[in-house]
Coordinates of N, CA, C and O in Angstrom, one line a residue:
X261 N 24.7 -20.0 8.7 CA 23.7 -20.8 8.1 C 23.0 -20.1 7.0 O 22.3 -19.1 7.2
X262 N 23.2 -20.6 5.7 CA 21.9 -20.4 4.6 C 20.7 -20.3 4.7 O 20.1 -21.3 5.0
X263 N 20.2 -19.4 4.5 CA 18.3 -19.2 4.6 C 18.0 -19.8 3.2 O 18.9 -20.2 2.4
X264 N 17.0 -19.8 3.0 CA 16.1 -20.3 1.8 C 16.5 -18.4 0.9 O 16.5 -18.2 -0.3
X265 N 16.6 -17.9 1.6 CA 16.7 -16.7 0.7 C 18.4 -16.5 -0.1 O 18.7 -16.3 -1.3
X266 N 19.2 -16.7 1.1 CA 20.5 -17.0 0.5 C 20.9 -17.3 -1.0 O 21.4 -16.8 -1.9
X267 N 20.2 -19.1 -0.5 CA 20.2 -19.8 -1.7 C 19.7 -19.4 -3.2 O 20.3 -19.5 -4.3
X268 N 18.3 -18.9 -2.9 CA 17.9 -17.6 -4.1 C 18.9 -17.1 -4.1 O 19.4 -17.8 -5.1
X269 N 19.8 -16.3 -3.8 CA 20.6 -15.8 -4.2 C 21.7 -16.4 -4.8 O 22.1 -15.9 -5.8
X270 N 22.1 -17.2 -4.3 CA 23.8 -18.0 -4.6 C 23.1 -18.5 -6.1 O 23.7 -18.1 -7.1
X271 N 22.1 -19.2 -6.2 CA 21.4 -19.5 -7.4 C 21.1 -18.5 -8.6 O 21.0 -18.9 -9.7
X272 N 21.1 -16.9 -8.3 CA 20.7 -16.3 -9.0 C 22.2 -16.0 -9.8 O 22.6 -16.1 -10.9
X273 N 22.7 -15.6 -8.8 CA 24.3 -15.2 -9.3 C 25.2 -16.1 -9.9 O 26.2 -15.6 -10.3
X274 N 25.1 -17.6 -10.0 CA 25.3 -18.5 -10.1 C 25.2 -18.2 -11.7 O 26.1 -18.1 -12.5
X275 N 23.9 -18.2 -11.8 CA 23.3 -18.2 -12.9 C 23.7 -16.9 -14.2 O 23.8 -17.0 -15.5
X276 N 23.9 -15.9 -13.5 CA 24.7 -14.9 -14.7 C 25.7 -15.3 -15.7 O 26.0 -14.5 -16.6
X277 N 26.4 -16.8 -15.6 CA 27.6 -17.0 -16.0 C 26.7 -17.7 -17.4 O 26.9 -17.4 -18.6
X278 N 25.7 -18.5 -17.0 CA 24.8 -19.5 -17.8 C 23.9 -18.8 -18.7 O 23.0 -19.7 -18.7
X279 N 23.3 -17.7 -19.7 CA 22.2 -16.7 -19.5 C 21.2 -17.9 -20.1 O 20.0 -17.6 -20.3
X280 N 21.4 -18.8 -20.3 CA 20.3 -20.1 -20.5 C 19.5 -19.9 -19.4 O 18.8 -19.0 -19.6
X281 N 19.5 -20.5 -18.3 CA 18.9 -20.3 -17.0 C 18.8 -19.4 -16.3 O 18.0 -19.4 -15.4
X282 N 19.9 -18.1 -16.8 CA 19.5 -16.6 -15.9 C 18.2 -16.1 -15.6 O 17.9 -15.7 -14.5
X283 N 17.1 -16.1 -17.1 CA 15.9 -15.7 -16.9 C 14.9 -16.5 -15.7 O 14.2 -16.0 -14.8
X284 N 14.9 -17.5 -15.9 CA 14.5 -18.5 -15.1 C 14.7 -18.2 -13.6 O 13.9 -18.0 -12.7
X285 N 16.5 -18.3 -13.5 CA 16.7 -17.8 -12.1 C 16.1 -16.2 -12.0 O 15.0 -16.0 -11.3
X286 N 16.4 -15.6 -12.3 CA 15.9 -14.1 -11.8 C 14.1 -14.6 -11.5 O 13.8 -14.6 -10.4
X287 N 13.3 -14.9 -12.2 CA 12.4 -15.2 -11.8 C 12.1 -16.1 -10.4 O 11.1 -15.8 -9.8
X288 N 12.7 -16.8 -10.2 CA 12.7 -17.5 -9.0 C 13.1 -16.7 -7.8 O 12.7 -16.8 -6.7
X289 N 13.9 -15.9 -8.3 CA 14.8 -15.2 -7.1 C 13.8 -14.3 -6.5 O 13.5 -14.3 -5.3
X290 N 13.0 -13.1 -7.8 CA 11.8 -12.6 -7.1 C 10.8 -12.9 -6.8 O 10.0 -12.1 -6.1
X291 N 10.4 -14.0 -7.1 CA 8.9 -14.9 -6.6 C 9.8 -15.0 -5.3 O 9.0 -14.6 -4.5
X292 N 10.8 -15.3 -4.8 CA 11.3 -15.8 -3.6 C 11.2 -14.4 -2.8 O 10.7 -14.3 -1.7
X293 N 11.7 -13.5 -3.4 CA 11.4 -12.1 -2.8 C 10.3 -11.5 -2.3 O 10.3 -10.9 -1.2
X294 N 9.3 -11.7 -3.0 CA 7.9 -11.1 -2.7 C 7.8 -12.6 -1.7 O 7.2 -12.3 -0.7
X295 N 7.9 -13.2 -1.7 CA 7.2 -14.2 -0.4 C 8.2 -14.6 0.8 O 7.9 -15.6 1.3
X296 N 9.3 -13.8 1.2 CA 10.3 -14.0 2.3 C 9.0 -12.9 2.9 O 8.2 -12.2 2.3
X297 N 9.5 -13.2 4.3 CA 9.3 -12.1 5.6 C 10.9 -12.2 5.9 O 11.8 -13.1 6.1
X298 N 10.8 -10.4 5.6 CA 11.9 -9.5 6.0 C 11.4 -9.1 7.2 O 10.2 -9.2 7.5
X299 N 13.0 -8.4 8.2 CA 13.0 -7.1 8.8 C 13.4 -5.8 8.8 O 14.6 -5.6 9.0
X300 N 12.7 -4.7 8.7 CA 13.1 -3.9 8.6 C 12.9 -2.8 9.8 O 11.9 -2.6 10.4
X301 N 14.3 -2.1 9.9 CA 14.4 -1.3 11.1 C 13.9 -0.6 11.0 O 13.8 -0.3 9.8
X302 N 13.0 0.4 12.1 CA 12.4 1.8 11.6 C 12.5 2.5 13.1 O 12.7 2.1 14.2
X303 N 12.2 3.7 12.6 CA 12.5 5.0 13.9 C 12.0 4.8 14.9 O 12.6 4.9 16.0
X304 N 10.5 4.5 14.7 CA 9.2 4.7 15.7 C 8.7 3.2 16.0 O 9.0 2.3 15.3
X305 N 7.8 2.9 17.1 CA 7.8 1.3 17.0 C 6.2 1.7 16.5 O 5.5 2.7 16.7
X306 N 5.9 0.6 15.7 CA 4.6 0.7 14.9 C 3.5 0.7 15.3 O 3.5 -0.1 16.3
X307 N 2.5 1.2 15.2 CA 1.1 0.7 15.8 C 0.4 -0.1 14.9 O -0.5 0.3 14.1
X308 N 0.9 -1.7 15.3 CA -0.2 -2.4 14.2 C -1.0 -2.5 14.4 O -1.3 -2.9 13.3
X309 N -2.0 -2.5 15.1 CA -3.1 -2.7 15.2 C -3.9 -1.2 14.6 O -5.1 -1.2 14.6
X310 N -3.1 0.0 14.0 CA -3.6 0.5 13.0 C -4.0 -0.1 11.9 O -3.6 -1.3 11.6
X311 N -5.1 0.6 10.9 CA -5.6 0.1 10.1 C -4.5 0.6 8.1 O -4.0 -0.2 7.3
X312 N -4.5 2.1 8.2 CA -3.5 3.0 7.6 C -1.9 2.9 8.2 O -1.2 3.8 7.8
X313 N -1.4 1.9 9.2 CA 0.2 2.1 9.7 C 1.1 2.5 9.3 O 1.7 1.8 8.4
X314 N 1.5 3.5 9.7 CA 2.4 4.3 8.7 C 4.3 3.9 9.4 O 4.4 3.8 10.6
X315 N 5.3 3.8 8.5 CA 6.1 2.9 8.8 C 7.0 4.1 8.3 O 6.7 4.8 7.4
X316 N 8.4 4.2 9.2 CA 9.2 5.5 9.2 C 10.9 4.1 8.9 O 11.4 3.4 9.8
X317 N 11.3 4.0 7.9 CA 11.8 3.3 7.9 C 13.4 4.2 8.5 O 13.5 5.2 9.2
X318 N 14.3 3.5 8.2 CA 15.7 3.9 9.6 C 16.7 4.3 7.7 O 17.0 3.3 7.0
X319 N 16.9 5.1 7.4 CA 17.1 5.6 5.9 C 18.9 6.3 6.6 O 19.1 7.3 7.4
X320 N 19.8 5.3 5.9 CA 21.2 5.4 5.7 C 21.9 6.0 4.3 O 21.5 5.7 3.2
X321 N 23.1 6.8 4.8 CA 23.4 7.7 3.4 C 24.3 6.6 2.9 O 25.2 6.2 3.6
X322 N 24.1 6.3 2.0 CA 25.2 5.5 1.2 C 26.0 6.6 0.0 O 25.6 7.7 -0.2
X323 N 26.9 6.1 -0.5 CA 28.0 6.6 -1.1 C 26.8 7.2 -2.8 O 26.8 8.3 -3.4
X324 N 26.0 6.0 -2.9 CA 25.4 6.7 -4.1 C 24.0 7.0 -3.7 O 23.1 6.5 -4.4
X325 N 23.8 7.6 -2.9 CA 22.5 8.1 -2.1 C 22.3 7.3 -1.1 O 23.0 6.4 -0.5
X326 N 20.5 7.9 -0.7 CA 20.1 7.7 0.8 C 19.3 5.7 0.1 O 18.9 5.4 -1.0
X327 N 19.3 5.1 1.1 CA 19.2 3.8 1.0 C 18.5 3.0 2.4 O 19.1 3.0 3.5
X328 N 17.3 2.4 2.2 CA 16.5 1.5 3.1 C 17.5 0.1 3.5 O 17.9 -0.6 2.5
X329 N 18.0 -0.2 5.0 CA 18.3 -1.5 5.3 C 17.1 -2.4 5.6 O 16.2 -2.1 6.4
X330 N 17.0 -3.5 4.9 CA 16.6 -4.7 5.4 C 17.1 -6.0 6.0 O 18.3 -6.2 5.5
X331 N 16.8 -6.9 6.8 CA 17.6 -8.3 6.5 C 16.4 -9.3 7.0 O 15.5 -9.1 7.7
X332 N 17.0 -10.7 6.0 CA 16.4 -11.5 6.7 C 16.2 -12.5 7.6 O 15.4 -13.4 7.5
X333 N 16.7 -12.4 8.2 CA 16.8 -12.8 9.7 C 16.7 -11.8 10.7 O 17.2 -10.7 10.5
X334 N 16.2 -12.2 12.0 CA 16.3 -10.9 13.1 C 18.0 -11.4 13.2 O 18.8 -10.5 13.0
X335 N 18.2 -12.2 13.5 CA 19.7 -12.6 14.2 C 20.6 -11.2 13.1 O 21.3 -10.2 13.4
X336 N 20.5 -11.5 12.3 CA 21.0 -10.3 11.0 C 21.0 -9.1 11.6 O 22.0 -8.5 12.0
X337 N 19.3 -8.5 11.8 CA 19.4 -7.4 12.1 C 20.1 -7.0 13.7 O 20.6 -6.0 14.3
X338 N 19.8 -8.1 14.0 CA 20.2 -8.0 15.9 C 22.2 -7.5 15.3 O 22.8 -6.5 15.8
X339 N 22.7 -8.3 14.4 CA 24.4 -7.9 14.3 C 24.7 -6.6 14.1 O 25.6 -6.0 14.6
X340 N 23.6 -6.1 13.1 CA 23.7 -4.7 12.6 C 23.5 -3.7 13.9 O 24.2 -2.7 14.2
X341 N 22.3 -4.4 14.6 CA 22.6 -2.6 15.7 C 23.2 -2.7 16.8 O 23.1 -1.8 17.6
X342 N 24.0 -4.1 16.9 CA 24.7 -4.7 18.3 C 23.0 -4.2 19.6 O 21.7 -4.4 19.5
X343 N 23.8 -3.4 20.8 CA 23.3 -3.1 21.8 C 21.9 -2.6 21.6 O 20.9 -2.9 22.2
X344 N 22.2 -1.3 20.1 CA 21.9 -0.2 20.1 C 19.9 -0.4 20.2 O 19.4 -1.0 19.2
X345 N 18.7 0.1 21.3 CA 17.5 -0.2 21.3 C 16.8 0.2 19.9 O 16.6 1.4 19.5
X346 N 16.3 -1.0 19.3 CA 15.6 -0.1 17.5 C 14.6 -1.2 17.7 O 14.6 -2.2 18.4
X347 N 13.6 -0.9 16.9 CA 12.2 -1.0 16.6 C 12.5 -2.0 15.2 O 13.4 -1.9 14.4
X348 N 11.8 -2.5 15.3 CA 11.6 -3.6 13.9 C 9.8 -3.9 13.4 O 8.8 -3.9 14.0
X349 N 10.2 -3.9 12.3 CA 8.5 -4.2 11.5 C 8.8 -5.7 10.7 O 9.9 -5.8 10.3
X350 N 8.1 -6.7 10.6 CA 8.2 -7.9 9.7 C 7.3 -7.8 8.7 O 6.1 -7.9 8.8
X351 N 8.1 -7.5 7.4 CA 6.7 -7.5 5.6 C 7.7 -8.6 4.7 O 8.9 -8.9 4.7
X352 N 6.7 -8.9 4.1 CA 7.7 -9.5 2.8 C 7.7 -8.2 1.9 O 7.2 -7.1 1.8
X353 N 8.9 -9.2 1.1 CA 9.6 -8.2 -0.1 C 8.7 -7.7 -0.7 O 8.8 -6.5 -0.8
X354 N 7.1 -8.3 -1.4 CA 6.2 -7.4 -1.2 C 6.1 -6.3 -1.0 O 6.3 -5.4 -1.8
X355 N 5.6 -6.2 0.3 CA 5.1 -5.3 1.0 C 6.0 -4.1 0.7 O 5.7 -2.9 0.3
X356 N 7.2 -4.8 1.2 CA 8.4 -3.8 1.1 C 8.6 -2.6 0.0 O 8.9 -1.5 0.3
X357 N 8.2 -3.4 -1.6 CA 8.4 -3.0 -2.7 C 7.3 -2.0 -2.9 O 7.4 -0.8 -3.3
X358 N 6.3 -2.5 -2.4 CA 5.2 -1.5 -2.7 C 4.7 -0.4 -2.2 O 4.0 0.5 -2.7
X359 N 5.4 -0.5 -0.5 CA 5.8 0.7 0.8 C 6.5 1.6 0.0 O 6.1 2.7 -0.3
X360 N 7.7 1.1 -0.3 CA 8.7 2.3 -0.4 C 8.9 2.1 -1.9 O 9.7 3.1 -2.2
X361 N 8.7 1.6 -2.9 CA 8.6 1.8 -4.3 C 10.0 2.3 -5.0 O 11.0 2.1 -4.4
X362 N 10.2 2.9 -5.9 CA 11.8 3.0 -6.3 C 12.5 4.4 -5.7 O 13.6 4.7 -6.3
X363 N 12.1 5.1 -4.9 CA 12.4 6.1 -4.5 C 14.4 6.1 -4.1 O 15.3 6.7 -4.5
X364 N 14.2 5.2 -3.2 CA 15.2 4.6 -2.5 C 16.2 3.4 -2.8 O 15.6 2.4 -2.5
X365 N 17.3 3.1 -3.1 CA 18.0 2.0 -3.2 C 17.7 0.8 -1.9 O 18.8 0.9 -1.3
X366 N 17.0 0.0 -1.3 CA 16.8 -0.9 -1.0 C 18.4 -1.7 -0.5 O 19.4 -1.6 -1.3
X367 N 18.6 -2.3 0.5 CA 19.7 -3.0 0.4 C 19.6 -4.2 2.0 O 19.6 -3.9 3.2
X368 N 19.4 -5.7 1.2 CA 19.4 -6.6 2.1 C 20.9 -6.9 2.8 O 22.0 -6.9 2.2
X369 N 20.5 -7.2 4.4 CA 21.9 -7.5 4.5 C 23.2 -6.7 4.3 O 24.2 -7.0 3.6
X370 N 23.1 -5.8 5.0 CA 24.4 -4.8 4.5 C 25.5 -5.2 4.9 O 26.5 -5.5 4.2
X371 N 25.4 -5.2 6.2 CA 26.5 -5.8 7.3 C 27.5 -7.2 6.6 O 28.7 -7.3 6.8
X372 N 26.7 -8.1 5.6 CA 27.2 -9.7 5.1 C 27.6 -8.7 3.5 O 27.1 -7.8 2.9
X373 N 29.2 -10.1 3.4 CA 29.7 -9.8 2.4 C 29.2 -9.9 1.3 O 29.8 -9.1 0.5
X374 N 28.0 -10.9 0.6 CA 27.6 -11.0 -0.3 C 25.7 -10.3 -0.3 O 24.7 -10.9 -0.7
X375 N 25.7 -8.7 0.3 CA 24.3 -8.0 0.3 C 23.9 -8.0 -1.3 O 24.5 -7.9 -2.3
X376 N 22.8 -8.3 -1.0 CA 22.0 -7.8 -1.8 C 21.3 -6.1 -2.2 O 20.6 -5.4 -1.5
X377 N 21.7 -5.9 -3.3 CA 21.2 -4.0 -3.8 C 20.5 -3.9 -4.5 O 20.8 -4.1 -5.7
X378 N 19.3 -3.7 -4.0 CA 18.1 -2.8 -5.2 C 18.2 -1.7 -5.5 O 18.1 -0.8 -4.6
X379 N 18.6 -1.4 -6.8 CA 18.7 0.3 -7.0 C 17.5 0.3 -7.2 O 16.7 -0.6 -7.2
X380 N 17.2 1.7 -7.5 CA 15.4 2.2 -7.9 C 15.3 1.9 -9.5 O 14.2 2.1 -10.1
X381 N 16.7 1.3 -10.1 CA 16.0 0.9 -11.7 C 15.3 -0.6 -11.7 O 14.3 -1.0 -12.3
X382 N 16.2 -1.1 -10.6 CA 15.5 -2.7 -9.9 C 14.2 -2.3 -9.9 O 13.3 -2.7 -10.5
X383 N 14.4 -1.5 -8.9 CA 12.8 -1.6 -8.0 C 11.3 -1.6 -9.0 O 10.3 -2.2 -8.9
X384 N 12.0 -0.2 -10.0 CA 11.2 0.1 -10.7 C 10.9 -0.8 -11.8 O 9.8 -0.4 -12.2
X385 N 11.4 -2.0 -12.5 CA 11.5 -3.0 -13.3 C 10.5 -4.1 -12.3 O 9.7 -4.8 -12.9
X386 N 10.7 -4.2 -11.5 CA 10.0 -4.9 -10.6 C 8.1 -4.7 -10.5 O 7.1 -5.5 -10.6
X387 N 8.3 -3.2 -10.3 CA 6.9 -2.8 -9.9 C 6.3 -2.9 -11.2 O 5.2 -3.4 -11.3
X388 N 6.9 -2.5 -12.5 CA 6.5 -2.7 -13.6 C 6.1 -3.9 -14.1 O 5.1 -4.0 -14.8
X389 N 6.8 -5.0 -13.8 CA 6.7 -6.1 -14.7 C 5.9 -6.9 -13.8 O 5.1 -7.6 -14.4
X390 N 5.8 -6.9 -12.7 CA 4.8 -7.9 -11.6 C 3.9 -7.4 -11.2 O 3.2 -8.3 -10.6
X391 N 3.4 -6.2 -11.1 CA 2.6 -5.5 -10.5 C 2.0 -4.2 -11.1 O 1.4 -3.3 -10.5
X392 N 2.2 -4.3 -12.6 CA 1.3 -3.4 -13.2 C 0.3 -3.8 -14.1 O 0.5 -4.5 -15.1
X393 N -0.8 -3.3 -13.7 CA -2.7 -3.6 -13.8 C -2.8 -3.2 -14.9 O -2.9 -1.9 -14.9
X394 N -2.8 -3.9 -16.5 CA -2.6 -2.7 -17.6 C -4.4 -3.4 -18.1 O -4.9 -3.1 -19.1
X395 N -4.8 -4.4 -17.0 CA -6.3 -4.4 -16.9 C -6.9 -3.0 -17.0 O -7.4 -2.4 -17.9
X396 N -6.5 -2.6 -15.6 CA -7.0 -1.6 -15.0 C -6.9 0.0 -15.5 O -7.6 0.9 -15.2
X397 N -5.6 -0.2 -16.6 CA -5.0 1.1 -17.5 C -6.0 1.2 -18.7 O -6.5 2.2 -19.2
X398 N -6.1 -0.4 -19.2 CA -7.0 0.1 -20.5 C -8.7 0.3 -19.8 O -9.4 0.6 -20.7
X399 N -9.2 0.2 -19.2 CA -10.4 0.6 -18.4 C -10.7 2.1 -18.4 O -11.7 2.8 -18.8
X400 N -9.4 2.4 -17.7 CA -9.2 4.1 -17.4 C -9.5 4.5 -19.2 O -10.2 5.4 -19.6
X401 N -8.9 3.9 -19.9 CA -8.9 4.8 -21.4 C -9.9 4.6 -22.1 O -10.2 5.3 -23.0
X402 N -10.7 3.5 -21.5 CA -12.5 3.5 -22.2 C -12.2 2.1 -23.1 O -13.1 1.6 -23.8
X403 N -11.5 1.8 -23.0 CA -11.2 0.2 -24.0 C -11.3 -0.8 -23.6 O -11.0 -1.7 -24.4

């Protein structure tokens, strides 16, 4: 079954062949990003009802470094650990982006043939272009 996130995707990649519509799609794709609820695995089970919750995410060595799993679906994540007992947190891509920031290559869906990879130039293009306060930058400079 297709999620609404899938489709973001089949849509975005669709779109690389078109670059008329690429921009467009890529924008769509992360507006769709930052407003999915993800899962992501983590070590420790969380204490939400903290105010500061600090989140230990489940960090896999990949071939070109260490890398965060997410997926969108539990059924997803349920395939990834079969039996195995793990802890799950629910944030949108959001949350996600701004938790763990470009440090890490990010990677939706690892387990499915068509994953999704955020490298940290992603990430970092992301944080920059949606989420930087250059309100807040020229303030700091007196302007």
């Amino acid at each position: 079954m297709l999620t609404t996130f899938d489709q973001a995707l089949e849509k975005l990649r669709a779109s690389e062949k078109n670059p008329e519509i690429s921009d467009q799609a890529h924008l769509e794709f992360y507006m769709q990003f930052f407003d999915t609820t993800f899962y992501l695995p983590v070590d420790e089970e969380p204490d939400l009802s903290a105010e500061d919750m600090e989140l230990f995410p489940i960090v896999v060595e990949e071939e070109d470094g260490e890398a965060i799993y997410f997926f969108d679906t539990e059924e997803r994540l349920k395939e990834w650990i079969g039996e195995e007992k793990i802890f799950s947190v629910a944030l949108t891509g959001e949350d996600i982006l701004m938790t763990f920031g470009p440090e890490r290559a990010l990677i939706l869906n690892p387990t499915m043939d068509d994953a999704k990879e955020f490298y940290p130039d992603e990430l970092e293009f992301l944080l920059e272009t949606f989420f930087n306060d250059s309100d807040e930058e020229e303030d700091e400079d007196g302007e």
